[in-house]
Coordinates of N, CA and C in Angstrom, one line a residue:
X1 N 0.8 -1.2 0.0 CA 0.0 0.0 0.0 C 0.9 1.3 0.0
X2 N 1.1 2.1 -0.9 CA 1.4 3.7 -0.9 C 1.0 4.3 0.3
X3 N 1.9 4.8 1.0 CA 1.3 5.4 2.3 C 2.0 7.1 2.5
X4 N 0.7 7.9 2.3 CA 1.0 9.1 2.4 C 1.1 10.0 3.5
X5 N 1.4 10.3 4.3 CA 1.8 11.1 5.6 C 1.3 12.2 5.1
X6 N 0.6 12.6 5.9 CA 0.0 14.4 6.1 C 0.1 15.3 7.4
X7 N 0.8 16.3 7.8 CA 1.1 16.8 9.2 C 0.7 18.2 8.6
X8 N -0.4 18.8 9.2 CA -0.4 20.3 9.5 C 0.3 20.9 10.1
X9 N 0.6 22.3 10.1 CA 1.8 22.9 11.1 C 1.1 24.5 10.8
X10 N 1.7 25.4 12.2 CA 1.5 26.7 12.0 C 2.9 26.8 13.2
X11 N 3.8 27.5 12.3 CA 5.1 27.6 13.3 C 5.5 26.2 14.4
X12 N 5.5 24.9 13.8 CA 6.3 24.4 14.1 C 7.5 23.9 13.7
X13 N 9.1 24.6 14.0 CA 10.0 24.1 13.8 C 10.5 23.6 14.1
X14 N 10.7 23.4 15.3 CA 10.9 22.8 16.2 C 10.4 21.2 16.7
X15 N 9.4 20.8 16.7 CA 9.1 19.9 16.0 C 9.0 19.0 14.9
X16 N 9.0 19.6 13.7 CA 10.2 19.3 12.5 C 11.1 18.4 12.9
X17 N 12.2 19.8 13.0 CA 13.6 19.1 13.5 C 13.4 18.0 14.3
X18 N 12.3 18.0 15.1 CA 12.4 16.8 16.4 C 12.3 15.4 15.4
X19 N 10.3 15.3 14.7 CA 9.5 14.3 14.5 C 9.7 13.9 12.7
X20 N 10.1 15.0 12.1 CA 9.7 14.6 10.4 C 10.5 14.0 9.8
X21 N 11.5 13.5 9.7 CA 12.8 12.3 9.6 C 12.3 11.2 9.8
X22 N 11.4 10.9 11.0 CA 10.9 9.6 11.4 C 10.0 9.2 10.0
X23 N 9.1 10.6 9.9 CA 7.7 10.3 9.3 C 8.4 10.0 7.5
X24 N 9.6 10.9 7.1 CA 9.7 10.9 6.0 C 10.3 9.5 5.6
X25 N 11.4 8.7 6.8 CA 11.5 8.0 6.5 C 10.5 6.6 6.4
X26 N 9.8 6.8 6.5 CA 8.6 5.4 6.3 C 7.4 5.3 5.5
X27 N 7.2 6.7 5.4 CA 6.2 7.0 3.9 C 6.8 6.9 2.7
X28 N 5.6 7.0 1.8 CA 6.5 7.1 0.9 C 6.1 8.3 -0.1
X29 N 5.3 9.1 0.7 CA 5.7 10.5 0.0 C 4.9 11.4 1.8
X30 N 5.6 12.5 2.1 CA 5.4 13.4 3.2 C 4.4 14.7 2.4
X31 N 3.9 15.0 3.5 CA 2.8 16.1 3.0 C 2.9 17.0 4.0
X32 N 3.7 18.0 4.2 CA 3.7 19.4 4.8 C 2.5 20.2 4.5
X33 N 1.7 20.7 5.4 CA 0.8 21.5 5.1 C 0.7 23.0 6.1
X34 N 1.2 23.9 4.9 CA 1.8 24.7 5.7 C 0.2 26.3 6.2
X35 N -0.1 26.1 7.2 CA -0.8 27.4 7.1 C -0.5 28.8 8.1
X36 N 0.2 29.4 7.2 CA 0.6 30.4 7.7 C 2.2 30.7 8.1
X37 N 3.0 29.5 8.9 CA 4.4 29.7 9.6 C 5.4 30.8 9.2
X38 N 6.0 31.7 10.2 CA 7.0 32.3 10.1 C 8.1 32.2 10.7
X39 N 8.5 30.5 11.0 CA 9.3 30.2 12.1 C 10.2 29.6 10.9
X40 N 10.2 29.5 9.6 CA 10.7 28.8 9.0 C 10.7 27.2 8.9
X41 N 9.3 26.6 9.3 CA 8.3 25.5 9.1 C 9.1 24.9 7.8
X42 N 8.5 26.1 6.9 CA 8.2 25.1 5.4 C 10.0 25.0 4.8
X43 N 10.9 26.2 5.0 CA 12.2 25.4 4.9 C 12.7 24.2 5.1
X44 N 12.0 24.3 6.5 CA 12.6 23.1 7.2 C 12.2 22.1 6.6
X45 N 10.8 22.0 6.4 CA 10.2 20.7 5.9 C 10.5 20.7 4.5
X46 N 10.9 21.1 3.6 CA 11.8 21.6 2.5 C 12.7 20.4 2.8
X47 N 13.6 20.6 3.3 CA 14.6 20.3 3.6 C 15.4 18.9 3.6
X48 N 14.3 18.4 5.0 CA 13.8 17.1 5.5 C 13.2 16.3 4.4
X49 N 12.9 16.5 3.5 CA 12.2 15.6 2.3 C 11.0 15.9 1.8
X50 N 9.8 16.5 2.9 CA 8.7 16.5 2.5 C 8.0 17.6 1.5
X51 N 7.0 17.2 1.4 CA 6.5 17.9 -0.2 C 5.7 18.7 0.9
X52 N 5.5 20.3 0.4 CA 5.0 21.1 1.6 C 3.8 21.8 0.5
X53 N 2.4 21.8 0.6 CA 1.2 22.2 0.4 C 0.9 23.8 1.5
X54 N 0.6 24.8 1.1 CA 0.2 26.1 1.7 C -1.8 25.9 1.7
X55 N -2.0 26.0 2.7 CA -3.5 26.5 3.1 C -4.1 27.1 4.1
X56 N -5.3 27.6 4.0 CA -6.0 28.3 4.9 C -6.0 27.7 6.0
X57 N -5.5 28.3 7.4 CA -5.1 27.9 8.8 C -6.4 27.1 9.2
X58 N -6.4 25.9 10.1 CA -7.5 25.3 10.4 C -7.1 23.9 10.4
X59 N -6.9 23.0 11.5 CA -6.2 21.6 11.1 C -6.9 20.8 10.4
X60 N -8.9 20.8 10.5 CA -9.4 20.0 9.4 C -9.4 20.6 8.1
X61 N -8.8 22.0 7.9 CA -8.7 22.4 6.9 C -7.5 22.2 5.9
X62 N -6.7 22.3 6.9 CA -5.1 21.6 6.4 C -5.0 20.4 5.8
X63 N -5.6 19.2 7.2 CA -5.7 17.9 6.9 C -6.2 17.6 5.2
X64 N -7.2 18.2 5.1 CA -8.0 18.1 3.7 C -6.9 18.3 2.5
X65 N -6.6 19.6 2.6 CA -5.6 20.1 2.0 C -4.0 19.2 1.0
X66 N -4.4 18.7 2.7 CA -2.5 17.5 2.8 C -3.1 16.2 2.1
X67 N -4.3 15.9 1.8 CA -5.0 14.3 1.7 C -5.3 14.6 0.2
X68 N -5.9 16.1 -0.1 CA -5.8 15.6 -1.5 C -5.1 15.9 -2.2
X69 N -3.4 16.5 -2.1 CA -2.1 16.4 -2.6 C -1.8 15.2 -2.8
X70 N -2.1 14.3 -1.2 CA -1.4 12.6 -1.3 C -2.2 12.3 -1.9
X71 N -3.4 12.4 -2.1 CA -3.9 11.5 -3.1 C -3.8 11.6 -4.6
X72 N -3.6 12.9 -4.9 CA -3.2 13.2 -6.3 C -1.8 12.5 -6.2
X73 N -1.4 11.9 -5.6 CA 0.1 11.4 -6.1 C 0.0 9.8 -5.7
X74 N -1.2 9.5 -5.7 CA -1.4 8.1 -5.2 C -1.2 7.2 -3.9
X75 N -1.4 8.2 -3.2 CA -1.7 7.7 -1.9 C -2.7 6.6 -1.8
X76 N -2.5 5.4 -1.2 CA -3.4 4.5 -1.0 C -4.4 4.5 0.2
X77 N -3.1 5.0 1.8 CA -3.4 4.6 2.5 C -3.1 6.1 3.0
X78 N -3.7 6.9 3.7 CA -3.5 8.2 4.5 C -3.5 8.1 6.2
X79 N -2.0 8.7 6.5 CA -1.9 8.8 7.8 C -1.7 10.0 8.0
X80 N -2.5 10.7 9.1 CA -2.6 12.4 9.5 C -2.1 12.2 11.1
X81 N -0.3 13.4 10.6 CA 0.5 12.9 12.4 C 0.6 14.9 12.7
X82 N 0.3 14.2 14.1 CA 1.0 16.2 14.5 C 1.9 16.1 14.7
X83 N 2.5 17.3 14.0 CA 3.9 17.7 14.0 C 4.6 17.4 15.4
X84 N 4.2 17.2 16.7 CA 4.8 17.3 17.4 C 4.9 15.1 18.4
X85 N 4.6 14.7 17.5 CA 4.4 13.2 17.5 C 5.0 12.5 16.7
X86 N 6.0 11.5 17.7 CA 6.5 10.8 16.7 C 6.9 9.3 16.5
X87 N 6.4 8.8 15.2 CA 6.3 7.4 14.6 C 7.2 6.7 15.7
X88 N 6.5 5.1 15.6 CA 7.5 4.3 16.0 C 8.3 3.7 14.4
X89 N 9.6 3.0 15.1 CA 10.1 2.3 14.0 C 9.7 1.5 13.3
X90 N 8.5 0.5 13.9 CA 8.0 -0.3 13.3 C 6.5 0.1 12.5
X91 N 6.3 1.8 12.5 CA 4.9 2.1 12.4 C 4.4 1.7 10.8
X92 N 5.3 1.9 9.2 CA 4.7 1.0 8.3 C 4.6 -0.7 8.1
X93 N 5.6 -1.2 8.6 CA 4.8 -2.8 9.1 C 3.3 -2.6 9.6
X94 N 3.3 -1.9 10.5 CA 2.2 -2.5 11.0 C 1.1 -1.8 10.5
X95 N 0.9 -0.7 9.8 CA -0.1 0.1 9.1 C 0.0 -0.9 7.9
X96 N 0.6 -1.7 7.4 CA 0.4 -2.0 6.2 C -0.6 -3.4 6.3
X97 N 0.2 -4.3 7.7 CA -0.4 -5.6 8.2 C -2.1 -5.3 8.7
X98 N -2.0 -4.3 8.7 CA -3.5 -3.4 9.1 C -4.5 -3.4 7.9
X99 N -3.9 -2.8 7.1 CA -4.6 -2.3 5.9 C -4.6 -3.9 5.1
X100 N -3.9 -4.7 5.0 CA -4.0 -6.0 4.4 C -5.5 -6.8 5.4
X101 N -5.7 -6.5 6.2 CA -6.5 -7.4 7.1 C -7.6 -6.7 6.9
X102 N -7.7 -5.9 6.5 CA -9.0 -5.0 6.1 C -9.7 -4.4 6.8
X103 N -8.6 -3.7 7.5 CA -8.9 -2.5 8.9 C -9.5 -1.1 8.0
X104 N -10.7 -0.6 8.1 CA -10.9 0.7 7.5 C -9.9 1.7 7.8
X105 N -9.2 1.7 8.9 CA -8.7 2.9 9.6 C -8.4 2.3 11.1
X106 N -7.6 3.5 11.8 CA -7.1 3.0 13.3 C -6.0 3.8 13.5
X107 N -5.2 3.7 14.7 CA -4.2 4.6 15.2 C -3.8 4.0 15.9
X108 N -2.4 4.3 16.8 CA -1.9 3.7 17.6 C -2.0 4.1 18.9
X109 N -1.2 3.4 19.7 CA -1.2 3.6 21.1 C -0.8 4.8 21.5
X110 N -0.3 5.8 22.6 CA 0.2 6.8 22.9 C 1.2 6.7 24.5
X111 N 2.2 7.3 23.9 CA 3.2 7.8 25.2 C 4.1 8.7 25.2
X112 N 4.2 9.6 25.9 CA 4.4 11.1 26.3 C 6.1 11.1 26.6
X113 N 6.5 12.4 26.5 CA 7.9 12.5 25.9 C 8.2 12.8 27.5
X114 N 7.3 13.0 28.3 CA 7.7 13.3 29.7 C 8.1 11.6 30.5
X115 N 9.0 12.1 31.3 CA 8.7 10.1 32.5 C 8.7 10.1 33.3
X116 N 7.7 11.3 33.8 CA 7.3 11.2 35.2 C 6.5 10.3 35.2
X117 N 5.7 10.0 36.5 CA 4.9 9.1 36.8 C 3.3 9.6 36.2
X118 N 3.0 10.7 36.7 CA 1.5 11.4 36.3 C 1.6 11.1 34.8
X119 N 2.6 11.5 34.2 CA 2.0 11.4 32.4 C 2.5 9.8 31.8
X120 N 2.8 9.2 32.9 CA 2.9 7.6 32.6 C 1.4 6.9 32.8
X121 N 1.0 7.1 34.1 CA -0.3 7.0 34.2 C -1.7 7.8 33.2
X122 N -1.3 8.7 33.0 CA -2.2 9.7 31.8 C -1.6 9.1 30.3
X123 N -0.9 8.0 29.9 CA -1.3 7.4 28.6 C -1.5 6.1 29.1
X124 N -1.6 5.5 30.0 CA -2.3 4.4 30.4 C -4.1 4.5 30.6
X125 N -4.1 5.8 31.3 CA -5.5 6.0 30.6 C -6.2 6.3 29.5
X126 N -5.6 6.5 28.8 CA -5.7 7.6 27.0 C -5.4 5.8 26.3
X127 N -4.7 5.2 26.4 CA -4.4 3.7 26.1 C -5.6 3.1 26.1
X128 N -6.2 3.1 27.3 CA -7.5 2.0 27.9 C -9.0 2.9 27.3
X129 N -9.3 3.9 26.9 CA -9.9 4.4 26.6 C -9.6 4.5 25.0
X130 N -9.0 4.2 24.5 CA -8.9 4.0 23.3 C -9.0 2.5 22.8
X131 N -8.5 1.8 23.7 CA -9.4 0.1 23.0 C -10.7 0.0 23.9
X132 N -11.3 0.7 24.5 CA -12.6 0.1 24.7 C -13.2 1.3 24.0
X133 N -13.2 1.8 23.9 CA -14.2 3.0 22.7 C -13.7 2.8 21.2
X134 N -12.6 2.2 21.1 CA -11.8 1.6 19.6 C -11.6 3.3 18.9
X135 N -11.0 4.2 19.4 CA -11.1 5.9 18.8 C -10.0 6.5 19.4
X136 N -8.8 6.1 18.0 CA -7.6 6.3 18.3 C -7.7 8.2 17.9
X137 N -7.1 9.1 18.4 CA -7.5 10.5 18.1 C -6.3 11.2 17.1
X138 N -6.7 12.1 17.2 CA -5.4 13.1 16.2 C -4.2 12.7 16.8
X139 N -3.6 12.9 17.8 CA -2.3 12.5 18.2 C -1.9 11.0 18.8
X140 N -2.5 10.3 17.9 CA -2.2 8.8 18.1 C -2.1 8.3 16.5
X141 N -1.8 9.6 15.5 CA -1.6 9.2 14.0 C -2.5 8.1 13.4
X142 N -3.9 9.0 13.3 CA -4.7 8.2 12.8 C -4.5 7.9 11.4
X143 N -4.8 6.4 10.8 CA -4.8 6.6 9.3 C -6.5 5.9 9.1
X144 N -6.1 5.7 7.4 CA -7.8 5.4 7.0 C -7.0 5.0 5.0
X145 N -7.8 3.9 5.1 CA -7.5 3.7 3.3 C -8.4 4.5 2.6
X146 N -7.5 5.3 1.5 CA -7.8 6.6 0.5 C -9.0 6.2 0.3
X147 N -9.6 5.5 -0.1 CA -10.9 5.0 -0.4 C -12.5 5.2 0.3
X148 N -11.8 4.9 1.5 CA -12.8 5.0 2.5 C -12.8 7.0 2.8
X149 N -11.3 7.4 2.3 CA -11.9 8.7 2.9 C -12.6 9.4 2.3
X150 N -12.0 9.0 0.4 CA -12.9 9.7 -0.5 C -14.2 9.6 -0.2
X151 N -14.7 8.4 0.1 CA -16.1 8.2 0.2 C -16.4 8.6 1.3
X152 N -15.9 8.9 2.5 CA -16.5 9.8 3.9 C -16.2 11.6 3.6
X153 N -15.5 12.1 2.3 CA -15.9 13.1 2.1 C -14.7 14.2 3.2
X154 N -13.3 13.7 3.7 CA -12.6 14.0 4.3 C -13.0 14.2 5.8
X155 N -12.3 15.2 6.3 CA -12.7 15.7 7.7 C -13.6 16.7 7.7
X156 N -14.4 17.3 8.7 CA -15.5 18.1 8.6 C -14.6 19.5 8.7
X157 N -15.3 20.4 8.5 CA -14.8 21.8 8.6 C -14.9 22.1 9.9
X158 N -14.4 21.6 11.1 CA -14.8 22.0 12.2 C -13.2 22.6 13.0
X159 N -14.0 23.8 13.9 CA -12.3 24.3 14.5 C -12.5 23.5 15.7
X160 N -12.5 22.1 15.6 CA -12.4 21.2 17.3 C -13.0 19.9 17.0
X161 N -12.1 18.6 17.3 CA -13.0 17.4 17.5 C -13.0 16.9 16.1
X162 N -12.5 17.3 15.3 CA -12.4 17.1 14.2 C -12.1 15.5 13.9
X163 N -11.2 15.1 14.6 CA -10.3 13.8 14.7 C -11.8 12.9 15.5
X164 N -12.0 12.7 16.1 CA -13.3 12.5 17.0 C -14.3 12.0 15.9
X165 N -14.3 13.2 15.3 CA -15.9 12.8 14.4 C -15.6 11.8 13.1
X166 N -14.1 11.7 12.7 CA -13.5 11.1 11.1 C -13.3 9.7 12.1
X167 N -13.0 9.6 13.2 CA -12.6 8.0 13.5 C -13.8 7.1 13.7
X168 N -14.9 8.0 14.5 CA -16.3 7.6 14.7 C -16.7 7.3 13.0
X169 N -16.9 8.1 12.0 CA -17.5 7.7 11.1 C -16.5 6.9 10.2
X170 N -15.4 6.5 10.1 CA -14.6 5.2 10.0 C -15.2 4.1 10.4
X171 N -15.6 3.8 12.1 CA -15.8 2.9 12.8 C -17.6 2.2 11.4
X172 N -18.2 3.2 11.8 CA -19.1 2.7 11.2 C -19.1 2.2 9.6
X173 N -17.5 2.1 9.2 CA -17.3 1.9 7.6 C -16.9 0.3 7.9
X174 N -16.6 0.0 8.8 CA -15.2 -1.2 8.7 C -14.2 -1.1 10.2
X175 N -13.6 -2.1 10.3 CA -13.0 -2.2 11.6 C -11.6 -0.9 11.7
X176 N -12.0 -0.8 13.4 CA -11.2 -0.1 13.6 C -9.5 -0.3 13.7
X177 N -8.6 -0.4 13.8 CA -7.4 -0.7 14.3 C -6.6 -0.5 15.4
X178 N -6.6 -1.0 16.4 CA -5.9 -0.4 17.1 C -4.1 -1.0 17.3
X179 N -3.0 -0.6 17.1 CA -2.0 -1.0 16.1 C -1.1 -1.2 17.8
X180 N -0.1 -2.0 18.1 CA 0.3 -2.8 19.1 C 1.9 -2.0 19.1
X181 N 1.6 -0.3 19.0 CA 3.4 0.1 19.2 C 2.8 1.8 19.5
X182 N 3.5 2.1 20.2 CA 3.6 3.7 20.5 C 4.0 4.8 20.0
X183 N 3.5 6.0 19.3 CA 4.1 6.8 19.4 C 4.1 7.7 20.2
X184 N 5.2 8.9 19.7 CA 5.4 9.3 21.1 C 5.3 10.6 21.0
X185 N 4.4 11.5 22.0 CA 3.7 13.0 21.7 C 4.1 13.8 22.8
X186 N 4.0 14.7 22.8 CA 4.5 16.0 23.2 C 3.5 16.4 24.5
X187 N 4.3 16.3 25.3 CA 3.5 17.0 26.4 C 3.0 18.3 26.8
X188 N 3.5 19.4 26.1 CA 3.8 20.7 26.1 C 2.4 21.2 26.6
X189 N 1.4 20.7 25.3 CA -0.2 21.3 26.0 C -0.3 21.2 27.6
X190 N 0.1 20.1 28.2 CA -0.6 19.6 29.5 C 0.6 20.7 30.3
X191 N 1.7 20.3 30.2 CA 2.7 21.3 31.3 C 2.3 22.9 30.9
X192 N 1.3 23.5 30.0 CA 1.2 25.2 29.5 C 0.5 25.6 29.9
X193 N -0.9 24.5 30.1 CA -2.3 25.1 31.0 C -2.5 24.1 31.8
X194 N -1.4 23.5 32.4 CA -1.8 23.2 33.9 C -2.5 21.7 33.5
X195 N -1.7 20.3 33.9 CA -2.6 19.0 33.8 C -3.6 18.6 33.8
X196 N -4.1 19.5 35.6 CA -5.5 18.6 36.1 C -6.4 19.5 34.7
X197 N -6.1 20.7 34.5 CA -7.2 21.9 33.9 C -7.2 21.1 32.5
X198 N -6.1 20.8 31.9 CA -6.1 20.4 30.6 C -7.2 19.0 30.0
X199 N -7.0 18.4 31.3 CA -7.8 16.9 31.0 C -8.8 17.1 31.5
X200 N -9.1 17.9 32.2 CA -10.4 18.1 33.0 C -11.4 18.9 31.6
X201 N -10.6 19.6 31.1 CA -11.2 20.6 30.4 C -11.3 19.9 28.8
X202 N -11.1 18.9 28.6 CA -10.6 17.7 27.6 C -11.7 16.1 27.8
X203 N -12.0 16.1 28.8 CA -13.2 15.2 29.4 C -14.5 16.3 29.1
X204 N -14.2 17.1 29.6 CA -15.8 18.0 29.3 C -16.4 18.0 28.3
X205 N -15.2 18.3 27.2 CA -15.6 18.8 25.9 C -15.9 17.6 25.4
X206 N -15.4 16.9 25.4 CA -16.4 15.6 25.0 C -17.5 15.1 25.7
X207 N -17.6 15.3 26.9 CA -19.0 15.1 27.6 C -20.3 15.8 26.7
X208 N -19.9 17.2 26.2 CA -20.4 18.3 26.1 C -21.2 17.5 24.2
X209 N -19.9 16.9 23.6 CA -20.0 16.6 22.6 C -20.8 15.6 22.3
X210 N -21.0 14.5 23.1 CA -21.9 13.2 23.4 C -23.3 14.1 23.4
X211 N -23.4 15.2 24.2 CA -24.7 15.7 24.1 C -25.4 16.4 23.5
X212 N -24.6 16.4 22.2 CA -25.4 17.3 21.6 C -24.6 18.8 20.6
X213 N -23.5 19.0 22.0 CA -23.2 20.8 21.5 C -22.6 20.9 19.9
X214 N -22.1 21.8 19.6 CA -21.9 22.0 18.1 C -20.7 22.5 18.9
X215 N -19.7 22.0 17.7 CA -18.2 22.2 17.6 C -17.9 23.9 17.8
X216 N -18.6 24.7 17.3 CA -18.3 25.9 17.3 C -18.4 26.0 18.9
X217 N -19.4 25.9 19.5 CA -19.5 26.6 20.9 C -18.0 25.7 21.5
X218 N -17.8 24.5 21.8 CA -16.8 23.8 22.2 C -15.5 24.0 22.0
X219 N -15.5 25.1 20.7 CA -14.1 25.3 20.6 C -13.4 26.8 21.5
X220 N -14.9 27.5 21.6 CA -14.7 28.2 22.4 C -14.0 28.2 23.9
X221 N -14.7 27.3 24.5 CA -14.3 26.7 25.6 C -12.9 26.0 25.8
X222 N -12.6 25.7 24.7 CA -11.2 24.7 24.4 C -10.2 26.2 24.4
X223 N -10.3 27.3 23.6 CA -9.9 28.7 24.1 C -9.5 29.3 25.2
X224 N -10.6 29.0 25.9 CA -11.0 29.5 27.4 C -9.5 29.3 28.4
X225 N -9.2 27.9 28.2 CA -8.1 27.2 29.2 C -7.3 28.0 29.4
X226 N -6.4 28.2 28.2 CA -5.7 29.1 28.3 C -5.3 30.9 28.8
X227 N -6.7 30.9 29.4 CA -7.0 32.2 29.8 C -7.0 32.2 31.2
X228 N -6.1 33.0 32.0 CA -6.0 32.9 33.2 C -7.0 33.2 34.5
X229 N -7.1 32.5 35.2 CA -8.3 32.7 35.9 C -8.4 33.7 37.0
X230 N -9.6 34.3 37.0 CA -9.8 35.4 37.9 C -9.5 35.5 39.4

């Protein structure tokens, strides 16, 4: 299977340098999607191998962006990684052993670049909550065969949950995947606004989402966090 990598970015170079070597080496074509960066992103990704696409800021807008470049170049199989997440060594084996078994889509496990004990325990829960709900998320490098996405019509235009709503309507196409190796993601959100606030504020929004709210009002809230409290 052709496997195309897609990573949004707005000023990450730094992550780059860290994560896109992993990703470039195992795909077989990289998709930079650059919206906006003045940190020197798209040099970098220049650089590093990947083929870099410019679009309107927005990660499901990006993603869209990056998916139908790979697929104009024959992408079979689409994996969407955040820039700040990175592949294991074995991750096309086993996206491919995936995609042969006739997995619609799936992601992998997750573990955090920190080794304390709290963010050891906080991907043991993000772990366990991802095989019993089978809904690997944006930073657990979801993929999906080009096929199935054409026909789900990409990701929704949404500023939040975006990843949420494409793995849910995968699920209902064909089996999910849940892939038996870790990558490894960036803790930076959780140490910037505070752990308990970030996952507390991260459980809600999905509470909020089960019942009903519209992505617009939720992303508001998702805003909010980072606004210091009175």
């Amino acid at each position: 299977m052709r496997l195309g990598i897609v990573i949004p970015v707005i000023n990450e170079a730094e992550s780059l340098l860290e994560n896109l070597e992993a990703a470039v080496e195992v795909a077989d074509l990289t998709v930079v999607v650059d919206g906006g960066s003045v940190d020197g992103s798209v040099e970098i990704a220049s650089r590093l191998g990947a083929r870099v696409v410019k679009s309107a800021p927005g990660r499901g807008t990006q993603l869209n962006a990056g998916a139908a470049d790979a697929l104009e170049e024959g992408a079979e199989t689409l994996l969407f990684l955040h820039a700040d997440t990175r592949l294991p060594p074995r991750a096309r084996h086993l996206i491919d052993e995936a995609a042969k078994g006739g997995a619609a889509g799936g992601g992998f496990r997750v573990s955090f670049d920190d080794s304390s004990r709290l963010f050891a325990l906080g991907a043991r829960i993000v772990n366990l909550r991802t095989l019993l709900l089978r809904a690997p998320l944006g930073d657990q490098a979801q993929f999906i065969s080009a096929k199935i996405f054409r026909e789900l019509g990409g990701f929704r235009d949404w500023p939040i949950l975006e990843d949420l709503d494409l793995i849910r309507r995968i699920g209902r196409r064909g089996e999910i995947a849940i892939l038996p190796a870790h990558v490894t993601t960036s803790a930076r959100r959780f140490t910037k606004h505070g752990i308990v606030r970030t996952v507390a504020t991260n459980w809600l929004i999905w509470l909020l989402y089960f019942l009903g709210a519209p992505p617009q009002r939720l992303a508001k809230l998702y805003e909010n966090r980072s606004r210091p409290s009175d």
